[in-house]
Short mmCIF file of C-alpha atoms and ligand atoms in Angstrom, two decimals:
data_model
loop_
_atom_site.label_atom_id
_atom_site.label_comp_id
_atom_site.label_asym_id
_atom_site.label_seq_id
_atom_site.Cartn_x
_atom_site.Cartn_y
_atom_site.Cartn_z
CA UNK A 1 7.86 -1.64 8.60
CA UNK A 2 4.99 0.75 8.00
CA UNK A 3 1.42 -0.57 7.87
CA UNK A 4 -0.91 0.75 5.19
CA UNK A 5 -4.47 -0.48 4.68
CA UNK A 6 -5.34 -1.40 1.08
CA UNK A 7 -8.96 -0.31 0.70
CA UNK A 8 -11.26 2.57 -0.20
CA UNK A 9 -13.84 1.45 2.39
CA UNK A 10 -14.13 4.23 4.99
CA UNK A 11 -15.37 1.90 7.75
CA UNK A 12 -12.37 -0.40 7.27
CA UNK A 13 -9.99 2.57 7.16
CA UNK A 14 -11.51 3.83 10.42
CA UNK A 15 -11.20 0.38 12.05
CA UNK A 16 -7.54 0.10 11.05
CA UNK A 17 -6.88 3.69 12.16
CA UNK A 18 -8.57 3.08 15.53
CA UNK A 19 -6.01 0.33 16.21
CA UNK A 20 -3.43 3.11 16.40
CA UNK A 21 -0.92 1.38 14.15
CA UNK A 22 -1.95 2.70 10.73
CA UNK A 23 0.66 4.63 8.73
CA UNK A 24 -1.22 5.21 5.48
CA UNK A 25 -3.73 4.04 2.89
CA UNK A 26 -3.49 2.70 -0.66
CA UNK A 27 -6.35 2.54 -3.11
CA UNK A 28 -6.75 1.67 -6.75
CA UNK A 29 -9.53 2.10 -9.33
CA UNK A 30 -10.87 -1.40 -8.59
CA UNK A 31 -11.12 -0.66 -4.86
CA UNK A 32 -12.85 2.67 -5.62
CA UNK A 33 -15.34 0.93 -7.93
CA UNK A 34 -16.02 -1.68 -5.23
CA UNK A 35 -17.22 1.15 -2.95
CA UNK A 36 -19.42 2.56 -5.73
CA UNK A 37 -17.35 5.75 -6.06
CA UNK A 38 -17.99 7.05 -9.58
CA UNK A 39 -17.00 10.22 -11.42
CA UNK A 40 -13.98 12.46 -11.01
CA UNK A 41 -15.56 14.77 -8.41
CA UNK A 42 -16.69 11.85 -6.22
CA UNK A 43 -13.26 10.21 -6.47
CA UNK A 44 -11.47 13.45 -5.54
CA UNK A 45 -13.84 14.00 -2.60
CA UNK A 46 -13.27 10.42 -1.42
CA UNK A 47 -9.50 10.93 -1.40
CA UNK A 48 -10.00 14.17 0.55
CA UNK A 49 -12.13 12.33 3.13
CA UNK A 50 -9.46 9.61 3.52
CA UNK A 51 -6.76 12.28 3.96
CA UNK A 52 -8.82 13.89 6.72
CA UNK A 53 -9.20 10.51 8.47
CA UNK A 54 -5.59 9.30 8.36
CA UNK A 55 -2.44 11.36 8.93
CA UNK A 56 -0.14 9.41 6.64
CA UNK A 57 0.65 8.81 2.99
CA UNK A 58 -2.45 8.19 0.85
CA UNK A 59 -1.89 6.69 -2.60
CA UNK A 60 -4.24 8.01 -5.27
CA UNK A 61 -4.03 6.37 -8.69
CA UNK A 62 -4.09 8.04 -12.10
CA UNK A 63 -6.20 6.35 -14.76
CA UNK A 64 -4.60 7.96 -17.81
CA UNK A 65 -2.02 5.95 -19.73
CA UNK A 66 -0.42 8.80 -21.68
CA UNK A 67 2.22 11.17 -20.28
CA UNK A 68 0.22 14.40 -20.53
CA UNK A 69 -2.89 12.80 -19.07
CA UNK A 70 -0.94 11.36 -16.14
CA UNK A 71 0.71 14.71 -15.40
CA UNK A 72 -2.60 16.55 -15.56
CA UNK A 73 -4.34 14.02 -13.29
CA UNK A 74 -1.39 13.71 -10.92
CA UNK A 75 -1.18 17.47 -10.39
CA UNK A 76 -4.89 17.57 -9.49
CA UNK A 77 -4.55 14.60 -7.13
CA UNK A 78 -1.46 16.06 -5.44
CA UNK A 79 -3.32 19.35 -4.90
CA UNK A 80 -5.97 17.58 -2.76
CA UNK A 81 -3.67 17.22 0.26
CA UNK A 82 0.10 17.22 1.01
CA UNK A 83 -0.14 13.53 2.04
CA UNK A 84 -1.30 12.39 -1.40
CA UNK A 85 1.17 10.13 -3.23
CA UNK A 86 0.38 9.82 -6.94
CA UNK A 87 0.11 6.18 -7.98
CA UNK A 88 1.39 5.58 -11.51
CA UNK A 89 1.35 2.32 -13.49
CA UNK A 90 4.60 0.61 -14.51
CA UNK A 91 4.50 1.42 -18.21
CA UNK A 92 6.84 3.47 -20.42
CA UNK A 93 4.71 6.63 -20.14
CA UNK A 94 4.43 5.99 -16.41
CA UNK A 95 8.21 6.03 -15.95
CA UNK A 96 8.40 9.34 -17.83
CA UNK A 97 5.61 10.71 -15.63
CA UNK A 98 7.33 9.51 -12.42
CA UNK A 99 10.51 11.32 -13.48
CA UNK A 100 8.49 14.49 -14.16
CA UNK A 101 6.71 14.25 -10.81
CA UNK A 102 10.05 13.65 -9.05
CA UNK A 103 11.57 16.74 -10.70
CA UNK A 104 8.53 18.77 -9.68
CA UNK A 105 8.34 17.72 -6.03
CA UNK A 106 5.35 15.37 -6.30
CA UNK A 107 5.75 12.00 -4.60
CA UNK A 108 4.85 8.81 -6.48
CA UNK A 109 4.02 5.16 -5.98
CA UNK A 110 4.87 3.00 -9.00
CA UNK A 111 2.21 0.28 -9.12
CA UNK A 112 1.74 -3.03 -10.97
CA UNK A 113 5.35 -4.09 -10.42
CA UNK A 114 6.05 -7.77 -11.07
CA UNK A 115 9.81 -7.92 -11.67
CA UNK A 116 13.10 -6.60 -10.29
CA UNK A 117 13.80 -4.86 -13.60
CA UNK A 118 10.60 -2.86 -13.30
CA UNK A 119 11.49 -1.95 -9.71
CA UNK A 120 14.94 -0.69 -10.81
CA UNK A 121 13.40 1.52 -13.51
CA UNK A 122 10.92 3.00 -11.03
CA UNK A 123 13.73 3.71 -8.55
CA UNK A 124 15.89 5.31 -11.26
CA UNK A 125 12.96 7.60 -12.12
CA UNK A 126 12.82 8.63 -8.46
CA UNK A 127 9.62 6.91 -7.33
CA UNK A 128 8.96 7.38 -3.61
CA UNK A 129 7.46 3.88 -3.44
CA UNK A 130 7.52 0.81 -5.66
CA UNK A 131 4.63 -1.65 -5.31
CA UNK A 132 5.38 -5.31 -6.09
CA UNK A 133 2.15 -7.37 -6.18
CA UNK A 134 2.94 -10.41 -4.03
CA UNK A 135 -0.42 -12.19 -4.11
CA UNK A 136 -0.93 -11.89 -7.85
CA UNK A 137 2.56 -13.35 -8.44
CA UNK A 138 1.74 -16.26 -6.10
CA UNK A 139 -1.63 -16.70 -7.85
CA UNK A 140 0.15 -17.20 -11.16
CA UNK A 141 2.44 -19.90 -9.77
CA UNK A 142 5.52 -17.78 -9.09
CA UNK A 143 7.05 -16.71 -5.78
CA UNK A 144 5.96 -13.22 -4.76
CA UNK A 145 8.05 -13.08 -1.62
CA UNK A 146 11.22 -13.97 -3.57
CA UNK A 147 10.68 -10.72 -5.50
CA UNK A 148 10.55 -8.70 -2.26
CA UNK A 149 13.88 -10.26 -1.17
CA UNK A 150 15.43 -9.56 -4.59
CA UNK A 151 14.32 -5.91 -4.69
CA UNK A 152 15.45 -5.40 -1.07
CA UNK A 153 18.90 -6.73 -1.94
CA UNK A 154 19.20 -4.56 -5.06
CA UNK A 155 17.91 -1.36 -3.44
CA UNK A 156 20.18 -1.79 -0.39
CA UNK A 157 23.23 -2.62 -2.52
CA UNK A 158 22.62 0.26 -4.92
CA UNK A 159 21.54 2.77 -2.30
CA UNK A 160 18.17 3.45 -3.93
CA UNK A 161 15.99 5.51 -1.58
CA UNK A 162 12.71 4.24 -3.10
CA UNK A 163 10.66 2.46 -0.43
CA UNK A 164 9.49 -1.09 -1.10
CA UNK A 165 5.72 -1.17 -0.61
CA UNK A 166 4.62 -4.80 -0.64
CA UNK A 167 1.11 -4.96 -2.14
CA UNK A 168 -1.48 -7.58 -3.09
CA UNK A 169 -1.20 -9.08 0.38
CA UNK A 170 -3.50 -12.04 0.93
CA UNK A 171 -2.97 -13.18 4.53
CA UNK A 172 -1.19 -12.50 7.86
CA UNK A 173 1.72 -14.75 6.92
CA UNK A 174 2.47 -12.51 3.92
CA UNK A 175 2.82 -9.59 6.35
CA UNK A 176 5.24 -11.51 8.58
CA UNK A 177 7.29 -12.61 5.57
CA UNK A 178 7.39 -9.03 4.24
CA UNK A 179 8.79 -7.88 7.61
CA UNK A 180 11.43 -10.65 7.43
CA UNK A 181 12.31 -9.67 3.87
CA UNK A 182 12.87 -6.02 4.78
CA UNK A 183 9.90 -4.43 3.02
CA UNK A 184 9.57 -0.78 4.07
CA UNK A 185 5.78 -0.87 3.90
CA UNK A 186 3.13 -3.55 3.74
CA UNK A 187 -0.30 -2.53 2.40
CA UNK A 188 -2.88 -5.01 3.57
CA UNK A 189 -6.57 -5.80 3.53
CA UNK A 190 -8.02 -5.18 7.00
CA UNK A 191 -8.66 -8.89 7.63
CA UNK A 192 -4.97 -9.71 7.05
CA UNK A 193 -3.98 -7.11 9.68
CA UNK A 194 -6.59 -8.42 12.12
CA UNK A 195 -5.39 -11.95 11.42
CA UNK A 196 -2.08 -11.06 13.07
CA UNK A 197 -3.94 -10.80 16.38
CA UNK A 198 -5.13 -14.37 16.38
CA UNK A 199 -3.66 -17.31 18.26
CA UNK A 200 -5.72 -20.07 19.93
CA UNK A 201 -3.36 -20.19 22.93
CA UNK A 202 -4.04 -16.49 23.55
CA UNK A 203 -7.80 -17.19 23.64
CA UNK A 204 -7.34 -20.25 25.89
CA UNK A 205 -4.92 -18.39 28.17
CA UNK A 206 -7.19 -15.35 28.51
CA UNK A 207 -10.23 -17.51 29.28
CA UNK A 208 -8.25 -19.21 32.07
CA UNK A 209 -6.99 -15.89 33.49
CA UNK A 210 -10.53 -14.47 33.52
CA UNK A 211 -11.89 -17.64 35.12
CA UNK A 212 -9.20 -17.54 37.83
CA UNK A 213 -9.77 -13.82 38.37
CA UNK A 214 -13.31 -14.61 39.52
CA UNK A 215 -11.78 -16.49 42.49
CA UNK A 216 -10.45 -13.30 44.06
CA UNK A 217 -13.07 -10.86 42.76
O1 LIG B 1 -3.58 -1.98 -4.37
C1 LIG B 1 -2.86 -2.85 -5.16
C2 LIG B 1 -2.88 -4.29 -4.70
O2 LIG B 1 -2.71 -4.34 -3.32
C3 LIG B 1 -4.03 -5.11 -5.21
O3 LIG B 1 -4.18 -6.33 -4.54
O4 LIG B 1 -5.56 -8.28 -3.97
O5 LIG B 1 -6.14 -6.93 -6.00
O6 LIG B 1 -4.11 -8.38 -5.96
P1 LIG B 1 -5.04 -7.53 -5.16
#
């Protein structure tokens, strides 16, 4: 399973990258706004900076909701760097745009996916990635991880090449469950990745080793 970090914060991207296990980055307009990135030029420059920091797929989201607008935006985003993957919302115009991008050699990430039916449509249109939002499904009282299992089963059975990119990850356990469910990618907040490191017995064990090491130093 590939690890992406789900942020537009350059310090967090650097910290995840420095771990040596980072395979890519996802962003969205909300994450961009959180970093105070405003205006088309600033957004494009920010994506360029991220591409220069991380050698992996970088999802850059369109904000148009009509076909022509999405195509126009997506072409500009894809021109920033070969690693850019154009992120397109799961709406009717988005599916048409994904098909157009597929036919024209531009890779896509279909975002805001909350059902298996939506995932099938995205795969049929040739999306490179499909992004089911686990945490938001859990937040609304449904079972986000069950959707990952369902999409994995369908994609494997049908031979769809679209990669399952589990998004809206809230905690380290989500990451472990995504790995168990066969997600191809997990895009995570930095603290969820760092949370995988933690175990009290590791801390206790290391303290004891270091204490004992003093005896023969
Ligand atoms: O990037 C899309 C997704 O990961 C958003 O997560 O936490 O806003 O539900 P969240």
